[in-house]
Amino acid sequence: MTTTHVMQNGAAITRAYHDEDDHGWQFCSEHITHPKDAMLVSLQEIVNIDQSVTEIADLPPGWMAQRERIGSAWHRILQYADATQVIIDWSLITSEEAFYDSVLSQCGSPTWHGRNLDALADSWITGGIDSGGPQYAFGFFASESTLPDLIAFRDSVLKIAEESIDENGGRYIQQSEQSGGGNGLKPVPHL
């Protein structure tokens, strides 16, 4: 995907995004354009416009690259690196209360914050409640170890997180980003 400014006016590609969710690519010029101006094009068309984008072909999903102009060096940046991290190891969650105890403190939620899914959706999607977000970087690990009576609750939480990312940006944290990397935790695939 690219903006019409790049495709129709030959503007220089100065930003590229490798989407974490669908592994698609977005290429943008330095000109600010509205999302309605986006176009779906093949990657080959982009390379035909600017072959230097092949220099970032190994950009991992969830990262962006930017440069000042054609010929400048690409700088790679993890998208939403400054997002508030919310890390949940489902093998350690023994109740909904335990979940809220962990999550609300990580999000910087006020003491009056509700302890239910509606309140969580208000914080994570609508925003303006927690001191830390939205945007969030969610790390949901050990999904297969969720207690049976919490599976439906876990699935609801994952849907709220997905909607938060869709509405506000943010990302999922991969195991390799976890401090102490070799902890055996595996991210839950998003729904």
PDB file of N, CA and C in Angstrom, residues 32-88:
ATOM      1  N   ILE A  32       2.341  14.687   4.025  1.00  0.00           N
ATOM      2  CA  ILE A  32       1.278  14.114   4.834  1.00  0.00           C
ATOM      3  C   ILE A  32       0.045  13.961   3.952  1.00  0.00           C
ATOM      4  N   THR A  33      -0.485  12.765   3.923  1.00  0.00           N
ATOM      5  CA  THR A  33      -1.689  12.519   3.149  1.00  0.00           C
ATOM      6  C   THR A  33      -2.713  11.835   4.028  1.00  0.00           C
ATOM      7  N   HIS A  34      -3.925  11.879   3.605  1.00  0.00           N
ATOM      8  CA  HIS A  34      -5.025  11.282   4.343  1.00  0.00           C
ATOM      9  C   HIS A  34      -5.100   9.790   4.022  1.00  0.00           C
ATOM     10  N   PRO A  35      -5.486   8.939   4.999  1.00  0.00           N
ATOM     11  CA  PRO A  35      -5.606   7.504   4.723  1.00  0.00           C
ATOM     12  C   PRO A  35      -6.519   7.188   3.547  1.00  0.00           C
ATOM     13  N   LYS A  36      -7.475   8.051   3.254  1.00  0.00           N
ATOM     14  CA  LYS A  36      -8.373   7.796   2.119  1.00  0.00           C
ATOM     15  C   LYS A  36      -7.618   7.831   0.797  1.00  0.00           C
ATOM     16  N   ASP A  37      -6.413   8.409   0.807  1.00  0.00           N
ATOM     17  CA  ASP A  37      -5.604   8.491  -0.404  1.00  0.00           C
ATOM     18  C   ASP A  37      -4.749   7.251  -0.637  1.00  0.00           C
ATOM     19  N   ALA A  38      -4.859   6.272   0.232  1.00  0.00           N
ATOM     20  CA  ALA A  38      -4.045   5.062   0.097  1.00  0.00           C
ATOM     21  C   ALA A  38      -4.462   4.275  -1.144  1.00  0.00           C
ATOM     22  N   MET A  39      -3.503   3.581  -1.700  1.00  0.00           N
ATOM     23  CA  MET A  39      -3.748   2.745  -2.880  1.00  0.00           C
ATOM     24  C   MET A  39      -3.157   1.370  -2.618  1.00  0.00           C
ATOM     25  N   LEU A  40      -3.798   0.361  -3.112  1.00  0.00           N
ATOM     26  CA  LEU A  40      -3.271  -0.990  -3.036  1.00  0.00           C
ATOM     27  C   LEU A  40      -2.497  -1.262  -4.317  1.00  0.00           C
ATOM     28  N   VAL A  41      -1.217  -1.519  -4.183  1.00  0.00           N
ATOM     29  CA  VAL A  41      -0.365  -1.780  -5.344  1.00  0.00           C
ATOM     30  C   VAL A  41       0.547  -2.956  -5.030  1.00  0.00           C
ATOM     31  N   SER A  42       1.127  -3.520  -6.050  1.00  0.00           N
ATOM     32  CA  SER A  42       2.041  -4.638  -5.836  1.00  0.00           C
ATOM     33  C   SER A  42       3.389  -4.112  -5.354  1.00  0.00           C
ATOM     34  N   LEU A  43       4.101  -4.960  -4.655  1.00  0.00           N
ATOM     35  CA  LEU A  43       5.430  -4.600  -4.198  1.00  0.00           C
ATOM     36  C   LEU A  43       6.350  -4.348  -5.400  1.00  0.00           C
ATOM     37  N   GLN A  44       6.139  -5.068  -6.470  1.00  0.00           N
ATOM     38  CA  GLN A  44       6.947  -4.857  -7.675  1.00  0.00           C
ATOM     39  C   GLN A  44       6.776  -3.436  -8.206  1.00  0.00           C
ATOM     40  N   GLU A  45       5.559  -2.892  -8.148  1.00  0.00           N
ATOM     41  CA  GLU A  45       5.340  -1.515  -8.595  1.00  0.00           C
ATOM     42  C   GLU A  45       6.144  -0.530  -7.750  1.00  0.00           C
ATOM     43  N   ILE A  46       6.223  -0.789  -6.452  1.00  0.00           N
ATOM     44  CA  ILE A  46       7.002   0.077  -5.561  1.00  0.00           C
ATOM     45  C   ILE A  46       8.478  -0.004  -5.919  1.00  0.00           C
ATOM     46  N   VAL A  47       8.980  -1.214  -6.125  1.00  0.00           N
ATOM     47  CA  VAL A  47      10.391  -1.392  -6.483  1.00  0.00           C
ATOM     48  C   VAL A  47      10.685  -0.724  -7.824  1.00  0.00           C
ATOM     49  N   ASN A  48       9.735  -0.777  -8.748  1.00  0.00           N
ATOM     50  CA  ASN A  48       9.929  -0.103 -10.035  1.00  0.00           C
ATOM     51  C   ASN A  48      10.038   1.411  -9.856  1.00  0.00           C
ATOM     52  N   ILE A  49       9.320   1.975  -8.890  1.00  0.00           N
ATOM     53  CA  ILE A  49       9.380   3.409  -8.616  1.00  0.00           C
ATOM     54  C   ILE A  49      10.695   3.770  -7.929  1.00  0.00           C
ATOM     55  N   ASP A  50      11.114   2.922  -6.967  1.00  0.00           N
ATOM     56  CA  ASP A  50      12.304   3.220  -6.167  1.00  0.00           C
ATOM     57  C   ASP A  50      12.966   1.918  -5.742  1.00  0.00           C
ATOM     58  N   GLN A  51      13.976   1.512  -6.477  1.00  0.00           N
ATOM     59  CA  GLN A  51      14.643   0.243  -6.199  1.00  0.00           C
ATOM     60  C   GLN A  51      15.378   0.253  -4.862  1.00  0.00           C
ATOM     61  N   SER A  52      15.654   1.417  -4.307  1.00  0.00           N
ATOM     62  CA  SER A  52      16.374   1.472  -3.031  1.00  0.00           C
ATOM     63  C   SER A  52      15.553   0.917  -1.867  1.00  0.00           C
ATOM     64  N   VAL A  53      14.238   0.729  -2.053  1.00  0.00           N
ATOM     65  CA  VAL A  53      13.444   0.125  -0.974  1.00  0.00           C
ATOM     66  C   VAL A  53      13.862  -1.330  -0.734  1.00  0.00           C
ATOM     67  N   THR A  54      14.560  -1.947  -1.686  1.00  0.00           N
ATOM     68  CA  THR A  54      15.032  -3.324  -1.470  1.00  0.00           C
ATOM     69  C   THR A  54      16.069  -3.387  -0.347  1.00  0.00           C
ATOM     70  N   GLU A  55      16.655  -2.240   0.009  1.00  0.00           N
ATOM     71  CA  GLU A  55      17.613  -2.195   1.116  1.00  0.00           C
ATOM     72  C   GLU A  55      16.960  -2.527   2.451  1.00  0.00           C
ATOM     73  N   ILE A  56      15.640  -2.396   2.526  1.00  0.00           N
ATOM     74  CA  ILE A  56      14.940  -2.684   3.776  1.00  0.00           C
ATOM     75  C   ILE A  56      14.035  -3.916   3.640  1.00  0.00           C
ATOM     76  N   ALA A  57      14.309  -4.750   2.652  1.00  0.00           N
ATOM     77  CA  ALA A  57      13.485  -5.945   2.426  1.00  0.00           C
ATOM     78  C   ALA A  57      13.485  -6.882   3.625  1.00  0.00           C
ATOM     79  N   ASP A  58      14.519  -6.823   4.455  1.00  0.00           N
ATOM     80  CA  ASP A  58      14.606  -7.689   5.635  1.00  0.00           C
ATOM     81  C   ASP A  58      14.019  -7.044   6.892  1.00  0.00           C
ATOM     82  N   LEU A  59      13.318  -5.913   6.726  1.00  0.00           N
ATOM     83  CA  LEU A  59      12.707  -5.225   7.866  1.00  0.00           C
ATOM     84  C   LEU A  59      11.674  -6.150   8.506  1.00  0.00           C
ATOM     85  N   PRO A  60      11.828  -6.477   9.797  1.00  0.00           N
ATOM     86  CA  PRO A  60      10.886  -7.410  10.431  1.00  0.00           C
ATOM     87  C   PRO A  60       9.487  -6.808  10.565  1.00  0.00           C
ATOM     88  N   PRO A  61       8.462  -7.654  10.582  1.00  0.00           N
ATOM     89  CA  PRO A  61       7.112  -7.162  10.846  1.00  0.00           C
ATOM     90  C   PRO A  61       7.075  -6.416  12.183  1.00  0.00           C
ATOM     91  N   GLY A  62       6.331  -5.317  12.212  1.00  0.00           N
ATOM     92  CA  GLY A  62       6.238  -4.506  13.423  1.00  0.00           C
ATOM     93  C   GLY A  62       7.265  -3.379  13.464  1.00  0.00           C
ATOM     94  N   TRP A  63       8.073  -3.255  12.431  1.00  0.00           N
ATOM     95  CA  TRP A  63       9.095  -2.216  12.379  1.00  0.00           C
ATOM     96  C   TRP A  63       8.779  -1.232  11.262  1.00  0.00           C
ATOM     97  N   MET A  64       9.380  -0.054  11.361  1.00  0.00           N
ATOM     98  CA  MET A  64       9.302   0.930  10.296  1.00  0.00           C
ATOM     99  C   MET A  64      10.719   1.359   9.954  1.00  0.00           C
ATOM    100  N   ALA A  65      10.875   1.912   8.766  1.00  0.00           N
ATOM    101  CA  ALA A  65      12.155   2.488   8.354  1.00  0.00           C
ATOM    102  C   ALA A  65      11.866   3.869   7.789  1.00  0.00           C
ATOM    103  N   GLN A  66      12.760   4.801   8.056  1.00  0.00           N
ATOM    104  CA  GLN A  66      12.576   6.145   7.517  1.00  0.00           C
ATOM    105  C   GLN A  66      13.919   6.725   7.118  1.00  0.00           C
ATOM    106  N   ARG A  67      13.851   7.687   6.224  1.00  0.00           N
ATOM    107  CA  ARG A  67      15.048   8.381   5.761  1.00  0.00           C
ATOM    108  C   ARG A  67      14.649   9.792   5.358  1.00  0.00           C
ATOM    109  N   GLU A  68      15.642  10.659   5.191  1.00  0.00           N
ATOM    110  CA  GLU A  68      15.348  12.052   4.826  1.00  0.00           C
ATOM    111  C   GLU A  68      14.976  12.190   3.366  1.00  0.00           C
ATOM    112  N   ARG A  69      15.664  11.458   2.487  1.00  0.00           N
ATOM    113  CA  ARG A  69      15.430  11.566   1.046  1.00  0.00           C
ATOM    114  C   ARG A  69      16.045  10.348   0.368  1.00  0.00           C
ATOM    115  N   ILE A  70      15.759  10.172  -0.894  1.00  0.00           N
ATOM    116  CA  ILE A  70      16.377   9.088  -1.653  1.00  0.00           C
ATOM    117  C   ILE A  70      17.891   9.273  -1.590  1.00  0.00           C
ATOM    118  N   GLY A  71      18.587   8.200  -1.322  1.00  0.00           N
ATOM    119  CA  GLY A  71      20.036   8.257  -1.188  1.00  0.00           C
ATOM    120  C   GLY A  71      20.497   8.354   0.254  1.00  0.00           C
ATOM    121  N   SER A  72      19.615   8.815   1.146  1.00  0.00           N
ATOM    122  CA  SER A  72      19.942   8.855   2.577  1.00  0.00           C
ATOM    123  C   SER A  72      19.854   7.449   3.158  1.00  0.00           C
ATOM    124  N   ALA A  73      20.523   7.254   4.268  1.00  0.00           N
ATOM    125  CA  ALA A  73      20.481   5.958   4.946  1.00  0.00           C
ATOM    126  C   ALA A  73      19.110   5.741   5.575  1.00  0.00           C
ATOM    127  N   TRP A  74      18.637   4.508   5.527  1.00  0.00           N
ATOM    128  CA  TRP A  74      17.391   4.121   6.208  1.00  0.00           C
ATOM    129  C   TRP A  74      17.678   3.943   7.690  1.00  0.00           C
ATOM    130  N   HIS A  75      16.793   4.426   8.543  1.00  0.00           N
ATOM    131  CA  HIS A  75      16.879   4.219   9.988  1.00  0.00           C
ATOM    132  C   HIS A  75      15.715   3.321  10.384  1.00  0.00           C
ATOM    133  N   ARG A  76      16.017   2.240  11.070  1.00  0.00           N
ATOM    134  CA  ARG A  76      15.009   1.248  11.445  1.00  0.00           C
ATOM    135  C   ARG A  76      14.534   1.520  12.867  1.00  0.00           C
ATOM    136  N   ILE A  77      13.223   1.465  13.048  1.00  0.00           N
ATOM    137  CA  ILE A  77      12.623   1.788  14.339  1.00  0.00           C
ATOM    138  C   ILE A  77      11.518   0.774  14.625  1.00  0.00           C
ATOM    139  N   LEU A  78      11.523   0.214  15.819  1.00  0.00           N
ATOM    140  CA  LEU A  78      10.434  -0.650  16.244  1.00  0.00           C
ATOM    141  C   LEU A  78       9.216   0.232  16.466  1.00  0.00           C
ATOM    142  N   GLN A  79       8.124  -0.060  15.751  1.00  0.00           N
ATOM    143  CA  GLN A  79       6.921   0.744  15.904  1.00  0.00           C
ATOM    144  C   GLN A  79       6.394   0.639  17.327  1.00  0.00           C
ATOM    145  N   TYR A  80       5.892   1.726  17.823  1.00  0.00           N
ATOM    146  CA  TYR A  80       5.267   1.782  19.141  1.00  0.00           C
ATOM    147  C   TYR A  80       6.217   1.318  20.242  1.00  0.00           C
ATOM    148  N   ALA A  81       7.493   1.582  20.073  1.00  0.00           N
ATOM    149  CA  ALA A  81       8.474   1.154  21.076  1.00  0.00           C
ATOM    150  C   ALA A  81       8.218   1.807  22.423  1.00  0.00           C
ATOM    151  N   ASP A  82       7.595   2.982  22.422  1.00  0.00           N
ATOM    152  CA  ASP A  82       7.348   3.679  23.677  1.00  0.00           C
ATOM    153  C   ASP A  82       5.969   3.368  24.265  1.00  0.00           C
ATOM    154  N   ALA A  83       5.259   2.414  23.663  1.00  0.00           N
ATOM    155  CA  ALA A  83       3.936   2.043  24.169  1.00  0.00           C
ATOM    156  C   ALA A  83       4.064   1.383  25.549  1.00  0.00           C
ATOM    157  N   THR A  84       3.066   1.585  26.382  1.00  0.00           N
ATOM    158  CA  THR A  84       3.034   0.947  27.694  1.00  0.00           C
ATOM    159  C   THR A  84       2.945  -0.565  27.521  1.00  0.00           C
ATOM    160  N   GLN A  85       3.827  -1.287  28.189  1.00  0.00           N
ATOM    161  CA  GLN A  85       3.821  -2.736  28.077  1.00  0.00           C
ATOM    162  C   GLN A  85       2.832  -3.351  29.059  1.00  0.00           C
ATOM    163  N   VAL A  86       2.058  -4.283  28.545  1.00  0.00           N
ATOM    164  CA  VAL A  86       1.138  -5.076  29.362  1.00  0.00           C
ATOM    165  C   VAL A  86       1.524  -6.526  29.132  1.00  0.00           C
ATOM    166  N   ILE A  87       2.108  -7.149  30.152  1.00  0.00           N
ATOM    167  CA  ILE A  87       2.608  -8.515  30.036  1.00  0.00           C
ATOM    168  C   ILE A  87       1.769  -9.423  30.928  1.00  0.00           C
ATOM    169  N   ILE A  88       1.184 -10.450  30.319  1.00  0.00           N
ATOM    170  CA  ILE A  88       0.395 -11.416  31.080  1.00  0.00           C
ATOM    171  C   ILE A  88       0.882 -12.820  30.756  1.00  0.00           C
TER     172      ILE A  88
END
